[in-house]
PDB file of C-alpha atoms in Angstrom:
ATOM      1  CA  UNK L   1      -6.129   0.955  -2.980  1.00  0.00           C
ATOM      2  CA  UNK L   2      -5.445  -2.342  -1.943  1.00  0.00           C
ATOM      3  CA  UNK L   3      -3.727  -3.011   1.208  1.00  0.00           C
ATOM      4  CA  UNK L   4      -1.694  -6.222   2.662  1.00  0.00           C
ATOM      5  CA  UNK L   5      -2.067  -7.455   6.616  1.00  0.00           C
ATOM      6  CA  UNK L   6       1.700  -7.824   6.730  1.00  0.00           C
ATOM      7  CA  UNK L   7       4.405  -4.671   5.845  1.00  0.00           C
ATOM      8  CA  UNK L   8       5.022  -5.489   2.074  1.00  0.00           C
ATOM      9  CA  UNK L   9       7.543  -4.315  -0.490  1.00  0.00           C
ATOM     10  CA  UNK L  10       7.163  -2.036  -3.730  1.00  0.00           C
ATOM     11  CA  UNK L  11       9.739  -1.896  -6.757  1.00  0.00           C
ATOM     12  CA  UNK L  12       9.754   0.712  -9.595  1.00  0.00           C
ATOM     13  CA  UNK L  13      12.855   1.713 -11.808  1.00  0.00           C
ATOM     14  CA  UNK L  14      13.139   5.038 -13.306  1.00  0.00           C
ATOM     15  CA  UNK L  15      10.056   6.832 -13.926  1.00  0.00           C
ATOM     16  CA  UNK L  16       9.535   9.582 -11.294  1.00  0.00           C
ATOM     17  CA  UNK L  17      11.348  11.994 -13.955  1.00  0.00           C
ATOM     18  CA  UNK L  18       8.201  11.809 -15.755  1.00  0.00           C
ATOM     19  CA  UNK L  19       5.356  12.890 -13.421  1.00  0.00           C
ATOM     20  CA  UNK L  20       5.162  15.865 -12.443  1.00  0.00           C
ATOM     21  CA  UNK L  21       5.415  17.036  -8.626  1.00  0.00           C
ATOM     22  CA  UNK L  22       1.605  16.592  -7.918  1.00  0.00           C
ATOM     23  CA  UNK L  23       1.937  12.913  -9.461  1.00  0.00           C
ATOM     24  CA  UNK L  24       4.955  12.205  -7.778  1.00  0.00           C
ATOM     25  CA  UNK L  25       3.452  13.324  -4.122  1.00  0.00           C
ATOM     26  CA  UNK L  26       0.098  11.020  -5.096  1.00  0.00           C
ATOM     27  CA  UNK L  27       2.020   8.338  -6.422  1.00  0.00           C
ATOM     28  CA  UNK L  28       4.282   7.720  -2.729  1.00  0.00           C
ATOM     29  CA  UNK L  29       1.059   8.299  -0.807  1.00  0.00           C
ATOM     30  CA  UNK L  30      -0.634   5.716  -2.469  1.00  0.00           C
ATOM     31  CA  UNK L  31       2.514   3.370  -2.506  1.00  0.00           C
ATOM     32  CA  UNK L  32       2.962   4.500   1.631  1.00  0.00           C
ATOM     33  CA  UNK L  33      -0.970   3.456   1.873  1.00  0.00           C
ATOM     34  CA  UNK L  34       0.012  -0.009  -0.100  1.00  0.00           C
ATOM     35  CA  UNK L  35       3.155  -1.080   1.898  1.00  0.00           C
ATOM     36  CA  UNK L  36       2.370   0.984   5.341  1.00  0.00           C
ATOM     37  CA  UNK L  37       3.396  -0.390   8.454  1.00  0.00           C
ATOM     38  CA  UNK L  38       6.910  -0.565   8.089  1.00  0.00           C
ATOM     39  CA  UNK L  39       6.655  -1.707   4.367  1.00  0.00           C
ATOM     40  CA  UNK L  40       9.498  -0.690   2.211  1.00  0.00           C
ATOM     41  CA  UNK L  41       9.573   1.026  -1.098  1.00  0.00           C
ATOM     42  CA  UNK L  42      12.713   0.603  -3.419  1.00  0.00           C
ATOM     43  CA  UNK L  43      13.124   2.424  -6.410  1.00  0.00           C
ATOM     44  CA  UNK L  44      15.815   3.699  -8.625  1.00  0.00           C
ATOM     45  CA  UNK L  45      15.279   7.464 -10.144  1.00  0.00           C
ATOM     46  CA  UNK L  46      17.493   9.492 -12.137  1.00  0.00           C
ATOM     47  CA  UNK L  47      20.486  12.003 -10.210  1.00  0.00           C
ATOM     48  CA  UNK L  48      19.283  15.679 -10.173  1.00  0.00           C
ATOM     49  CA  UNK L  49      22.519  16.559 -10.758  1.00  0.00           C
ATOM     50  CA  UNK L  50      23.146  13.842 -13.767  1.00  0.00           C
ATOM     51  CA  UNK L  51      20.430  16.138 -15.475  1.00  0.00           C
ATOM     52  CA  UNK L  52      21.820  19.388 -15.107  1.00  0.00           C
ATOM     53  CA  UNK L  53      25.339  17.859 -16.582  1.00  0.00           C
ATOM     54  CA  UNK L  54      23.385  15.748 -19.320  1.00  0.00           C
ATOM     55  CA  UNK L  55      21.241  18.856 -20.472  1.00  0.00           C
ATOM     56  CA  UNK L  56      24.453  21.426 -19.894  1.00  0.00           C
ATOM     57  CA  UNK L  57      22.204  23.649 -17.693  1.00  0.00           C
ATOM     58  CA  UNK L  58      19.766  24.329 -14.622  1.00  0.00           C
ATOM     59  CA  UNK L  59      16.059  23.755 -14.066  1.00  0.00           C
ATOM     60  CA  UNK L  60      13.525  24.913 -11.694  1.00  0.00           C
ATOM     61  CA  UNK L  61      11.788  22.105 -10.092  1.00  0.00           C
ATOM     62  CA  UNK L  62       8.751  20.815 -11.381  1.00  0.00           C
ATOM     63  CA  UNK L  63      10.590  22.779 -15.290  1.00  0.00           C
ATOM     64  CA  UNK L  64       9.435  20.647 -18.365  1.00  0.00           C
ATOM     65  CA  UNK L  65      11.675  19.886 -20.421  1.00  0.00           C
ATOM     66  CA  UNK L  66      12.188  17.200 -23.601  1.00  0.00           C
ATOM     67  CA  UNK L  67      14.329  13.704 -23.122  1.00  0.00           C
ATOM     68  CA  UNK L  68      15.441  12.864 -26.722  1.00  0.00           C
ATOM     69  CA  UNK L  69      16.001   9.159 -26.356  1.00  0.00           C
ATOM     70  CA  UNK L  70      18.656   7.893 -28.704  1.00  0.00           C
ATOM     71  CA  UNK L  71      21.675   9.997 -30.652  1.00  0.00           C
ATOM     72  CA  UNK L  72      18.967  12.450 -31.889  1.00  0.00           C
ATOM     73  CA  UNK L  73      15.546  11.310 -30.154  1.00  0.00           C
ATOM     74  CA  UNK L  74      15.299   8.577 -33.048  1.00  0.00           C
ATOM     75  CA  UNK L  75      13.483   6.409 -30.079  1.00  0.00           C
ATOM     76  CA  UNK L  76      11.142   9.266 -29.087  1.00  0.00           C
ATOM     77  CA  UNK L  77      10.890  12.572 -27.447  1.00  0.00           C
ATOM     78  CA  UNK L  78       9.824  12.002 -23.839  1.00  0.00           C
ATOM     79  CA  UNK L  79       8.846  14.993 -20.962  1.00  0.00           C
ATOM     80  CA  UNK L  80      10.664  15.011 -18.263  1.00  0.00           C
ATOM     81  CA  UNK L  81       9.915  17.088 -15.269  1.00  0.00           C
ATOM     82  CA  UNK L  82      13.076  17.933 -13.524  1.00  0.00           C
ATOM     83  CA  UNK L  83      13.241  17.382  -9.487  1.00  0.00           C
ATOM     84  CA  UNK L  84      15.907  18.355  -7.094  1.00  0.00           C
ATOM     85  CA  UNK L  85      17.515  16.729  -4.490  1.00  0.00           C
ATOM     86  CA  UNK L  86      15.992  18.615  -1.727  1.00  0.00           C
ATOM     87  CA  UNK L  87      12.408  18.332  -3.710  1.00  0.00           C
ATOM     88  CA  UNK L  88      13.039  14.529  -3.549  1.00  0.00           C
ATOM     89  CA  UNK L  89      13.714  14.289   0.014  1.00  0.00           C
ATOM     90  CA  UNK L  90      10.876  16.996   1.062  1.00  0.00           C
ATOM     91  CA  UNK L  91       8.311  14.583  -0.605  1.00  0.00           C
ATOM     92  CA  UNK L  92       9.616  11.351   0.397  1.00  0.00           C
ATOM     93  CA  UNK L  93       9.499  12.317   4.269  1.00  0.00           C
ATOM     94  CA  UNK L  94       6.052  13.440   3.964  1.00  0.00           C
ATOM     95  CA  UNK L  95       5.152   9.356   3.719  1.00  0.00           C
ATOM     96  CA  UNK L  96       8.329   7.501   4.374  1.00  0.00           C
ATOM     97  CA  UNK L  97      11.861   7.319   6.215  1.00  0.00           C
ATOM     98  CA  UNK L  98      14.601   6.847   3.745  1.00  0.00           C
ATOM     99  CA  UNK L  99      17.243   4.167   4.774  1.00  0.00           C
ATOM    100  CA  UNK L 100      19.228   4.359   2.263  1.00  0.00           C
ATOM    101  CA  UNK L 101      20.567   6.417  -0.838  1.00  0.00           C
ATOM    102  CA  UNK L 102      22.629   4.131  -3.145  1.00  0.00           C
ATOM    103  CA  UNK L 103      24.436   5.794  -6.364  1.00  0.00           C
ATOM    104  CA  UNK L 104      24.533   3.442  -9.616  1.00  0.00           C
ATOM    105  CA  UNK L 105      27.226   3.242 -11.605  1.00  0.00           C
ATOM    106  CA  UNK L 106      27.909   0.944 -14.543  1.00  0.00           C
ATOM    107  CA  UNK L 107      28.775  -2.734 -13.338  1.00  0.00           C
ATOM    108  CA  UNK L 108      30.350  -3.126 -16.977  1.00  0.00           C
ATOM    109  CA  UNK L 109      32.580  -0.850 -19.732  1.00  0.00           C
ATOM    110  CA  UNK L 110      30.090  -1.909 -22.720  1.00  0.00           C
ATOM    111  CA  UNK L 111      29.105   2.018 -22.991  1.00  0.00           C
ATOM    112  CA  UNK L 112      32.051   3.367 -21.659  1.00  0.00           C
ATOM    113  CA  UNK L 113      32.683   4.890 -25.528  1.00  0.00           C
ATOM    114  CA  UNK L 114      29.447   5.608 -26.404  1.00  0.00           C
ATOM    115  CA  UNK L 115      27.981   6.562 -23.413  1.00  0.00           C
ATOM    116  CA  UNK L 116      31.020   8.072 -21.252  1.00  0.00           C
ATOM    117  CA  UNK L 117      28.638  10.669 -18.989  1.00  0.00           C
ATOM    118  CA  UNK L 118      27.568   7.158 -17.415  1.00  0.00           C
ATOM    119  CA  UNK L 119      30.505   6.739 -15.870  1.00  0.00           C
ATOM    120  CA  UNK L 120      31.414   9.745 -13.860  1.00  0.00           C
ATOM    121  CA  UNK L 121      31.698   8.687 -10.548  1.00  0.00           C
ATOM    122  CA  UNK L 122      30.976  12.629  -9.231  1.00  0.00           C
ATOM    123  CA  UNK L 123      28.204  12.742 -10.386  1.00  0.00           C
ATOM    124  CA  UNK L 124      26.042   9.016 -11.098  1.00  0.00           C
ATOM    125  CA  UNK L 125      23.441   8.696 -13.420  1.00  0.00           C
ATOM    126  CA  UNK L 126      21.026   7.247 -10.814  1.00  0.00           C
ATOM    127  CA  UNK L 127      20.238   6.532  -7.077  1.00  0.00           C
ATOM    128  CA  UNK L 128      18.337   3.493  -5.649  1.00  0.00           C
ATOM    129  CA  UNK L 129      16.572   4.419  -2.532  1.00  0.00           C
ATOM    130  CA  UNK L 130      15.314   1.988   0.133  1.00  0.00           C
ATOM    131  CA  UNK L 131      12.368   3.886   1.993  1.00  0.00           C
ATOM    132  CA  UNK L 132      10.407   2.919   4.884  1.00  0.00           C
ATOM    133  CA  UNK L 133       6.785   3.971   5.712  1.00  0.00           C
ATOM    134  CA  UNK L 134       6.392   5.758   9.261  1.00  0.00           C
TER     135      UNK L 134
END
């Protein structure tokens, strides 16, 4: 794993939903090993909760369950494996302090008709979180 002298920074958008719990621990150890030393780690991941509402129903953590991307999975059929908020957190402070816990909303109406779960402001799509190694 390569390592930097100075505390560095790691981005990744939106793919935690597919690895399941053991790949999502070994994944922020070896970003914490990467960026340690007060490196940061920023990432945006889907809302537990956005899940539950999108899917119309509860999971376990770690549950697999299909993503149908497009109207009727015409872009693929993806696996998800659902995480909850309190999984999320459990595993992040095993390797990192989290600053901060932004929810994402639209910055435009260009979906609001197609796409009107985006914009419930209860209950955001997404988070971007700003994470610190110990």
């Amino acid at each position: 794993i390569p390592s930097f002298e100075q505390p560095a920074i790691a981005v990744s958008r939106n793919f935690f939903m597919h690895l399941t719990i053991e790949e999502f621990d070994e994944h922020l150890k070896q970003v914490a090993e990467i960026v340690h030393g007060g490196g940061r780690y920023i990432f945006a991941t889907l809302n537990p909760e956005y899940e539950k509402f999108k899917e119309q129903r509860a999971f376990d953590d770690g549950e697999s369950y299909e993503f149908h991307h497009g109207h009727k999975g015409e872009l693929g059929v993806f696996s998800h494996y659902y995480k909850s908020d309190s999984l999320y957190t459990e595993v992040l402070e095993k390797y990192f302090v989290i600053e901060k816990k932004i929810p994402c909303l639209p910055i435009t109406n260009a979906f609001s008709t197609s796409h009107s779960r985006y914009y419930n402001s209860r209950i955001p799509m997404a988070y971007v979180y700003v994470v610190k190694t110990k």
